[in-house]
CSV table of C-alpha atoms in Angstrom, one decimal:
chain,number,residue,atom,x,y,z
A,4,MET,CA,0.1,0.0,-0.1
A,5,ARG,CA,2.9,2.4,1.1
A,6,ASN,CA,4.2,2.0,-2.0
A,7,ALA,CA,1.4,2.1,-4.7
A,8,LEU,CA,1.1,5.3,-2.9
A,9,LEU,CA,4.6,6.6,-3.3
A,10,CYS,CA,3.9,5.7,-6.8
A,11,LEU,CA,0.7,8.0,-7.2
A,12,ILE,CA,2.7,10.3,-5.2
A,13,LEU,CA,5.5,10.3,-7.9
A,14,ALA,CA,3.0,10.5,-10.1
A,15,ILE,CA,0.9,13.7,-9.9
A,16,PRO,CA,4.3,15.9,-11.0
A,17,MET,CA,4.7,13.3,-14.4
A,18,ALA,CA,1.0,14.1,-15.3
A,19,HIS,CA,1.0,18.1,-14.9
A,20,VAL,CA,4.0,17.6,-17.3
A,21,PHE,CA,2.1,16.3,-20.1
A,22,ALA,CA,-1.0,18.0,-19.8
A,23,GLN,CA,1.4,21.4,-20.4
A,24,GLU,CA,3.5,19.4,-23.5
A,25,THR,CA,0.0,18.5,-24.8
A,26,ASP,CA,-1.2,21.7,-24.5
A,27,LYS,CA,1.5,23.0,-26.0
A,28,ALA,CA,0.9,20.5,-29.5
A,29,LEU,CA,-2.1,21.5,-29.2
A,30,ALA,CA,-1.7,24.9,-29.0
A,31,ALA,CA,0.6,24.6,-32.8
A,32,ALA,CA,-1.6,23.2,-34.4
A,33,LEU,CA,-4.5,24.7,-33.2
A,34,LYS,CA,-2.0,27.7,-34.3
A,35,LYS,CA,-1.1,26.2,-37.8
A,36,GLN,CA,-4.4,25.8,-38.3
A,37,ALA,CA,-6.2,28.8,-37.9
A,38,ASP,CA,-2.2,30.6,-39.7
A,39,ALA,CA,-4.4,28.3,-42.9
A,40,TRP,CA,-8.0,29.8,-42.5
A,41,ASP,CA,-6.9,33.0,-42.8
A,42,MET,CA,-4.8,32.6,-45.5
A,43,ALA,CA,-7.9,29.8,-47.1
A,44,ILE,CA,-9.6,33.6,-46.9
A,45,VAL,CA,-7.5,35.4,-48.7
A,46,LYS,CA,-7.3,33.1,-51.8
A,47,LYS,CA,-10.9,32.7,-51.0
A,48,ASP,CA,-11.2,29.2,-50.6
A,49,LYS,CA,-14.6,28.2,-50.2
A,50,LYS,CA,-13.8,24.8,-50.0
A,51,ALA,CA,-10.7,25.3,-46.6
A,52,ILE,CA,-13.3,28.2,-45.3
A,53,ALA,CA,-16.2,25.7,-44.9
A,54,GLU,CA,-13.6,22.5,-43.9
A,55,ASN,CA,-12.7,24.9,-40.6
A,56,MET,CA,-16.1,25.6,-39.0
A,57,SER,CA,-19.3,23.7,-37.3
A,58,ASP,CA,-23.2,23.7,-39.4
A,59,SER,CA,-23.2,25.5,-35.9
A,60,PHE,CA,-20.8,28.4,-36.3
A,61,LEU,CA,-22.2,32.2,-35.5
A,62,MET,CA,-20.2,36.0,-36.4
A,63,ILE,CA,-21.0,38.3,-34.2
A,64,ASP,CA,-19.1,41.6,-35.9
A,65,SER,CA,-18.4,45.3,-34.2
A,66,GLY,CA,-22.0,46.2,-34.7
A,67,GLY,CA,-23.1,43.6,-33.3
A,68,GLU,CA,-24.4,42.0,-37.2
A,69,THR,CA,-24.4,38.0,-37.1
A,70,SER,CA,-24.1,35.8,-39.7
A,71,ASP,CA,-24.4,31.7,-40.2
A,72,LYS,CA,-22.6,30.2,-42.1
A,73,ALA,CA,-23.9,30.1,-45.4
A,74,ARG,CA,-23.4,33.8,-45.3
A,75,PHE,CA,-20.3,34.0,-43.5
A,76,ILE,CA,-18.1,32.6,-46.4
A,77,ALA,CA,-20.6,34.0,-49.6
A,78,ASP,CA,-19.6,37.5,-48.0
A,79,LEU,CA,-16.1,36.7,-48.1
A,80,THR,CA,-16.0,35.3,-51.5
A,81,SER,CA,-17.9,37.4,-52.9
A,82,PRO,CA,-16.6,38.7,-55.7
A,83,ASP,CA,-17.3,42.5,-54.7
A,84,ILE,CA,-14.4,41.8,-51.9
A,85,THR,CA,-10.4,41.2,-52.2
A,86,ILE,CA,-9.1,40.9,-49.4
A,87,GLU,CA,-5.5,41.6,-49.2
A,88,PRO,CA,-3.0,39.0,-46.9
A,89,TYR,CA,-2.9,39.8,-42.9
A,90,THR,CA,-1.4,39.6,-39.9
A,91,VAL,CA,-2.3,38.4,-36.4
A,92,ASP,CA,-1.0,40.1,-33.6
A,93,GLU,CA,-0.9,39.3,-30.0
A,94,PHE,CA,-2.1,35.4,-30.9
A,95,LYS,CA,-3.5,33.6,-27.8
A,96,ILE,CA,-4.7,30.4,-27.3
A,97,ARG,CA,-6.3,29.6,-23.9
A,98,ILE,CA,-7.5,25.8,-24.0
A,99,TYR,CA,-9.9,24.5,-21.6
A,100,GLY,CA,-10.6,20.8,-22.6
A,101,ASN,CA,-12.5,20.0,-25.4
A,102,THR,CA,-12.8,24.1,-26.0
A,103,ALA,CA,-10.5,25.9,-27.3
A,104,LEU,CA,-9.5,30.8,-27.3
A,105,ILE,CA,-8.0,32.7,-29.9
A,106,ASN,CA,-7.2,35.4,-29.0
A,107,GLY,CA,-5.3,38.5,-31.5
A,108,ALA,CA,-5.5,41.7,-33.1
A,109,THR,CA,-5.6,42.3,-37.3
A,110,ASN,CA,-4.6,45.1,-39.4
A,111,MET,CA,-6.8,43.9,-42.6
A,112,HIS,CA,-6.9,45.5,-45.9
A,113,GLY,CA,-8.2,45.1,-49.6
A,114,VAL,CA,-10.9,46.7,-52.0
A,115,GLU,CA,-14.1,46.4,-51.2
A,116,SER,CA,-16.8,47.1,-54.1
A,117,GLY,CA,-15.1,49.3,-56.0
A,118,LYS,CA,-13.2,51.2,-52.7
A,119,PRO,CA,-10.4,50.8,-50.3
A,120,PHE,CA,-11.2,49.6,-47.0
A,121,THR,CA,-8.7,49.6,-43.7
A,122,THR,CA,-10.2,47.7,-41.2
A,123,HIS,CA,-8.3,47.7,-37.0
A,124,TYR,CA,-9.6,44.3,-34.1
A,125,ARG,CA,-9.5,42.3,-32.1
A,126,PHE,CA,-11.6,38.9,-32.2
A,127,THR,CA,-12.1,35.9,-30.2
A,128,ASP,CA,-11.8,32.6,-32.4
A,129,THR,CA,-14.3,29.9,-30.4
A,130,TYR,CA,-12.7,26.3,-31.2
A,131,VAL,CA,-15.1,23.1,-30.4
A,132,LYS,CA,-13.1,19.6,-30.6
A,133,GLU,CA,-16.5,17.8,-32.4
A,134,GLY,CA,-15.1,13.9,-33.4
A,135,ALA,CA,-12.1,14.6,-33.9
A,136,VAL,CA,-11.5,17.5,-35.0
A,137,TRP,CA,-11.3,21.2,-34.0
A,138,ARG,CA,-13.8,23.3,-36.3
A,139,VAL,CA,-14.4,27.5,-35.3
A,140,VAL,CA,-17.6,27.5,-33.5
A,141,ASN,CA,-18.0,31.2,-33.1
A,142,VAL,CA,-16.4,34.5,-33.5
A,143,GLN,CA,-16.2,37.6,-32.1
A,144,THR,CA,-14.6,40.5,-33.7
A,145,THR,CA,-14.2,44.5,-32.2
A,146,ARG,CA,-12.8,47.0,-34.0
A,147,ILE,CA,-10.2,49.0,-32.9
A,148,LYS,CA,-10.8,52.9,-32.9
A,149,GLN,CA,-8.6,54.2,-34.9
A,150,PRO,CA,-6.8,57.8,-33.0
C-alpha cells in the first residue's frame, strides 16, 4: 500500500508535465489551423474555409450583426471583396478541455465594391473539438478605434 501511494504521489507531477506538453502541441496545431484558415480567406477558398467551420457557426461583428456559416462564406468569397494578406498580432490560445479560445488583433486591408478599406480589430475565435476534428463555432470581432 505504501509503495502504491508513493508511486501515485510521484506520478502527479509527471501528469502535470504531460498535460502541459499536450497543451503545447495542441496549441501549435490550432495555430497552424488558424493560420491556414486566414490564408483560405485571403484566397477565397470556399472548401477550406467551410471545412474549418462547424455547421452551427455564428459570427458577431463589431456592429452587432450576425452571420451564420453560409452567409459568412458568401460574404468573404464575394467577387465584390478582395482581402490582402494580413498578419495576426497578440495571438493567444487558451485551452479548456474540448474548447479553445483564440484571441488576436489584425489590421485588414482590401477592396470592397471598388473602394479600398482598412479595418483594425480584435477577435475571439472559439474552437470546439467535434469528434476528432477542431472546428471554429463562434467568431466575435471588436473594432479598434484609430486615433
